[in-house]
PDB file of C-alpha atoms in Angstrom:
ATOM      1  CA  GLN A   1      -7.541  20.350  24.919  1.00 59.00           C
ATOM      2  CA  VAL A   2      -5.915  17.606  22.908  1.00 62.00           C
ATOM      3  CA  PRO A   3      -4.577  14.870  25.175  1.00 82.00           C
ATOM      4  CA  LEU A   4      -1.149  13.473  24.620  1.00 93.00           C
ATOM      5  CA  VAL A   5      -0.374  10.156  26.155  1.00 94.00           C
ATOM      6  CA  GLU A   6       3.156   8.901  26.567  1.00 95.00           C
ATOM      7  CA  SER A   7       4.087   5.253  27.077  1.00 96.00           C
ATOM      8  CA  GLY A   8       7.123   3.062  26.865  1.00 97.00           C
ATOM      9  CA  GLY A   9       9.069   4.202  29.965  1.00 97.00           C
ATOM     10  CA  GLY A  10      10.604   1.744  32.410  1.00 97.00           C
ATOM     11  CA  LEU A  11      13.736   0.501  34.048  1.00 98.00           C
ATOM     12  CA  VAL A  12      16.777  -0.351  31.843  1.00 98.00           C
ATOM     13  CA  GLN A  13      20.432  -0.979  32.423  1.00 98.00           C
ATOM     14  CA  ALA A  14      23.063   1.476  31.260  1.00 98.00           C
ATOM     15  CA  GLY A  15      23.817   0.888  27.602  1.00 98.00           C
ATOM     16  CA  GLY A  16      20.340  -0.353  26.839  1.00 98.00           C
ATOM     17  CA  SER A  17      17.519   1.059  24.712  1.00 98.00           C
ATOM     18  CA  LEU A  18      13.894   2.103  25.114  1.00 98.00           C
ATOM     19  CA  ARG A  19      11.358   3.614  22.745  1.00 98.00           C
ATOM     20  CA  LEU A  20       8.842   6.098  24.024  1.00 98.00           C
ATOM     21  CA  SER A  21       5.557   6.716  22.263  1.00 98.00           C
ATOM     22  CA  CYS A  22       3.380   9.709  22.388  1.00 96.00           C
ATOM     23  CA  ALA A  23      -0.187   9.282  21.034  1.00 94.00           C
ATOM     24  CA  ALA A  24      -2.321  12.313  20.248  1.00 90.00           C
ATOM     25  CA  SER A  25      -6.080  11.950  20.120  1.00 85.00           C
ATOM     26  CA  GLY A  26      -8.527  14.376  18.555  1.00 79.00           C
ATOM     27  CA  GLN A  27      -7.099  16.628  15.870  1.00 76.00           C
ATOM     28  CA  SER A  28      -4.054  15.714  13.825  1.00 80.00           C
ATOM     29  CA  PHE A  29      -0.725  17.172  14.664  1.00 83.00           C
ATOM     30  CA  SER A  30       0.953  15.971  11.494  1.00 83.00           C
ATOM     31  CA  THR A  31       1.870  19.489  10.355  1.00 85.00           C
ATOM     32  CA  ARG A  32       2.780  20.885  13.765  1.00 90.00           C
ATOM     33  CA  ALA A  33       5.973  20.687  15.746  1.00 95.00           C
ATOM     34  CA  MET A  34       6.278  17.976  18.403  1.00 95.00           C
ATOM     35  CA  GLY A  35       8.920  17.845  21.088  1.00 97.00           C
ATOM     36  CA  TRP A  36      10.208  15.664  23.888  1.00 98.00           C
ATOM     37  CA  PHE A  37      11.387  17.102  27.207  1.00 98.00           C
ATOM     38  CA  ARG A  38      12.522  15.521  30.465  1.00 98.00           C
ATOM     39  CA  GLN A  39      12.667  16.428  34.087  1.00 98.00           C
ATOM     40  CA  ALA A  40      14.858  14.877  36.715  1.00 96.00           C
ATOM     41  CA  PRO A  41      14.167  15.233  40.418  1.00 92.00           C
ATOM     42  CA  GLY A  42      15.261  18.630  41.647  1.00 94.00           C
ATOM     43  CA  LYS A  43      16.033  19.845  38.143  1.00 96.00           C
ATOM     44  CA  GLU A  44      14.280  22.086  35.619  1.00 96.00           C
ATOM     45  CA  ARG A  45      12.527  20.677  32.590  1.00 97.00           C
ATOM     46  CA  GLU A  46      15.087  19.966  29.857  1.00 98.00           C
ATOM     47  CA  PHE A  47      14.686  19.997  26.125  1.00 98.00           C
ATOM     48  CA  ILE A  48      15.551  16.788  24.373  1.00 97.00           C
ATOM     49  CA  ALA A  49      14.347  16.794  20.704  1.00 98.00           C
ATOM     50  CA  ALA A  50      11.798  18.401  18.475  1.00 97.00           C
ATOM     51  CA  PHE A  51      10.709  18.386  14.861  1.00 93.00           C
ATOM     52  CA  THR A  52       7.986  18.729  12.361  1.00 90.00           C
ATOM     53  CA  ARG A  53       9.581  16.729   9.604  1.00 84.00           C
ATOM     54  CA  SER A  54      13.038  15.103   9.409  1.00 79.00           C
ATOM     55  CA  ALA A  55      14.623  18.111   7.744  1.00 82.00           C
ATOM     56  CA  ASP A  56      14.044  20.446  10.695  1.00 90.00           C
ATOM     57  CA  THR A  57      14.891  18.076  13.590  1.00 94.00           C
ATOM     58  CA  ILE A  58      16.760  19.555  16.539  1.00 96.00           C
ATOM     59  CA  TYR A  59      18.383  17.700  19.458  1.00 97.00           C
ATOM     60  CA  SER A  60      20.051  18.699  22.644  1.00 98.00           C
ATOM     61  CA  ASP A  61      23.738  18.128  22.788  1.00 97.00           C
ATOM     62  CA  SER A  62      23.238  15.684  25.630  1.00 97.00           C
ATOM     63  CA  VAL A  63      21.354  13.201  23.508  1.00 97.00           C
ATOM     64  CA  LYS A  64      22.540  13.905  19.932  1.00 97.00           C
ATOM     65  CA  GLY A  65      23.644  10.713  18.257  1.00 97.00           C
ATOM     66  CA  ARG A  66      21.939   8.529  20.877  1.00 98.00           C
ATOM     67  CA  PHE A  67      18.199   9.535  20.645  1.00 98.00           C
ATOM     68  CA  THR A  68      16.037   9.722  17.562  1.00 97.00           C
ATOM     69  CA  ILE A  69      12.608  11.489  17.186  1.00 96.00           C
ATOM     70  CA  SER A  70      10.206  10.215  14.581  1.00 95.00           C
ATOM     71  CA  ARG A  71       6.496  10.238  13.862  1.00 93.00           C
ATOM     72  CA  ASP A  72       3.890   8.158  12.240  1.00 92.00           C
ATOM     73  CA  ASN A  73       1.253  10.573  11.034  1.00 88.00           C
ATOM     74  CA  ALA A  74      -1.197   7.834  10.143  1.00 90.00           C
ATOM     75  CA  LYS A  75      -1.251   6.835  13.827  1.00 91.00           C
ATOM     76  CA  ASN A  76      -0.911  10.434  15.044  1.00 91.00           C
ATOM     77  CA  THR A  77       1.999   9.218  17.153  1.00 94.00           C
ATOM     78  CA  VAL A  78       5.510  10.545  17.862  1.00 95.00           C
ATOM     79  CA  TYR A  79       8.352   8.337  19.040  1.00 97.00           C
ATOM     80  CA  LEU A  80      11.623   8.834  20.863  1.00 98.00           C
ATOM     81  CA  GLN A  81      14.106   6.050  20.311  1.00 98.00           C
ATOM     82  CA  MET A  82      16.685   6.113  23.049  1.00 98.00           C
ATOM     83  CA  ASN A  83      19.918   4.100  22.615  1.00 98.00           C
ATOM     84  CA  SER A  84      23.099   3.877  24.736  1.00 98.00           C
ATOM     85  CA  LEU A  85      21.193   5.011  27.773  1.00 98.00           C
ATOM     86  CA  LYS A  86      23.128   6.376  30.685  1.00 98.00           C
ATOM     87  CA  PRO A  87      22.131   6.814  34.398  1.00 97.00           C
ATOM     88  CA  GLU A  88      21.986  10.529  33.836  1.00 96.00           C
ATOM     89  CA  ASP A  89      19.104  10.030  31.362  1.00 98.00           C
ATOM     90  CA  THR A  90      16.928   9.075  34.351  1.00 98.00           C
ATOM     91  CA  ALA A  91      13.938  11.374  34.360  1.00 98.00           C
ATOM     92  CA  VAL A  92      10.271  11.781  33.635  1.00 98.00           C
ATOM     93  CA  TYR A  93       9.884  12.210  29.942  1.00 98.00           C
ATOM     94  CA  TYR A  94       7.243  14.434  28.452  1.00 98.00           C
ATOM     95  CA  CYS A  95       5.964  14.897  24.892  1.00 97.00           C
ATOM     96  CA  ALA A  96       4.559  18.277  23.821  1.00 96.00           C
ATOM     97  CA  ALA A  97       2.812  19.771  20.848  1.00 94.00           C
ATOM     98  CA  ARG A  98       2.987  23.234  19.398  1.00 94.00           C
ATOM     99  CA  LEU A  99       0.354  25.101  17.530  1.00 91.00           C
ATOM    100  CA  ARG A 100       2.956  26.132  14.989  1.00 91.00           C
ATOM    101  CA  ALA A 101       4.996  24.111  12.472  1.00 92.00           C
ATOM    102  CA  ASP A 102       8.482  25.344  13.584  1.00 94.00           C
ATOM    103  CA  PRO A 103      10.125  23.209  16.274  1.00 96.00           C
ATOM    104  CA  SER A 104      11.390  24.939  19.443  1.00 97.00           C
ATOM    105  CA  ARG A 105      13.743  24.184  22.320  1.00 97.00           C
ATOM    106  CA  TYR A 106      11.652  26.212  24.727  1.00 97.00           C
ATOM    107  CA  SER A 107       8.972  24.509  26.807  1.00 97.00           C
ATOM    108  CA  SER A 108       6.858  27.728  26.953  1.00 97.00           C
ATOM    109  CA  ASP A 109       6.407  27.477  23.131  1.00 97.00           C
ATOM    110  CA  TYR A 110       4.342  24.285  23.558  1.00 96.00           C
ATOM    111  CA  ALA A 111       0.591  24.378  24.051  1.00 93.00           C
ATOM    112  CA  TYR A 112      -0.145  20.764  24.856  1.00 93.00           C
ATOM    113  CA  TRP A 113       1.645  18.347  27.201  1.00 95.00           C
ATOM    114  CA  GLY A 114       1.372  14.688  28.126  1.00 95.00           C
ATOM    115  CA  GLN A 115       1.357  13.307  31.683  1.00 95.00           C
ATOM    116  CA  GLY A 116       4.881  11.964  31.458  1.00 96.00           C
ATOM    117  CA  THR A 117       6.522   8.527  31.580  1.00 97.00           C
ATOM    118  CA  GLN A 118       9.286   7.545  33.928  1.00 98.00           C
ATOM    119  CA  VAL A 119      12.601   6.332  32.547  1.00 98.00           C
ATOM    120  CA  THR A 120      15.103   4.911  34.955  1.00 98.00           C
ATOM    121  CA  VAL A 121      18.591   3.841  33.910  1.00 98.00           C
ATOM    122  CA  SER A 122      20.535   1.704  36.355  1.00 97.00           C
ATOM    123  CA  SER A 123      24.347   1.651  36.446  1.00 94.00           C
TER     124      SER A 123
END
């Protein structure tokens, strides 16, 4: 089991920004798809963004143009830059790693998950 550890969550006002980090320890995931999901209370886990390299990045419509996924392979870390945050972005955010190189919108396609980090956006 390769642990993924998210960090960077917190409380921010609407319109503000946060950057989440997901550090993977153990084997490198530089050639495998990484994704971000979120889950708000009482709701199902929702896809946010995923990619292996910039050319194959996919985003949900709800965050497209506001959020950016990126990675630093030397640090084995994936980031989620979140700008123009809205109260409806409030959720626990999870990073996930696939065993394959093609990114996916489906949580069931991901083999490894972090513990989650809380993001709260106040109005």
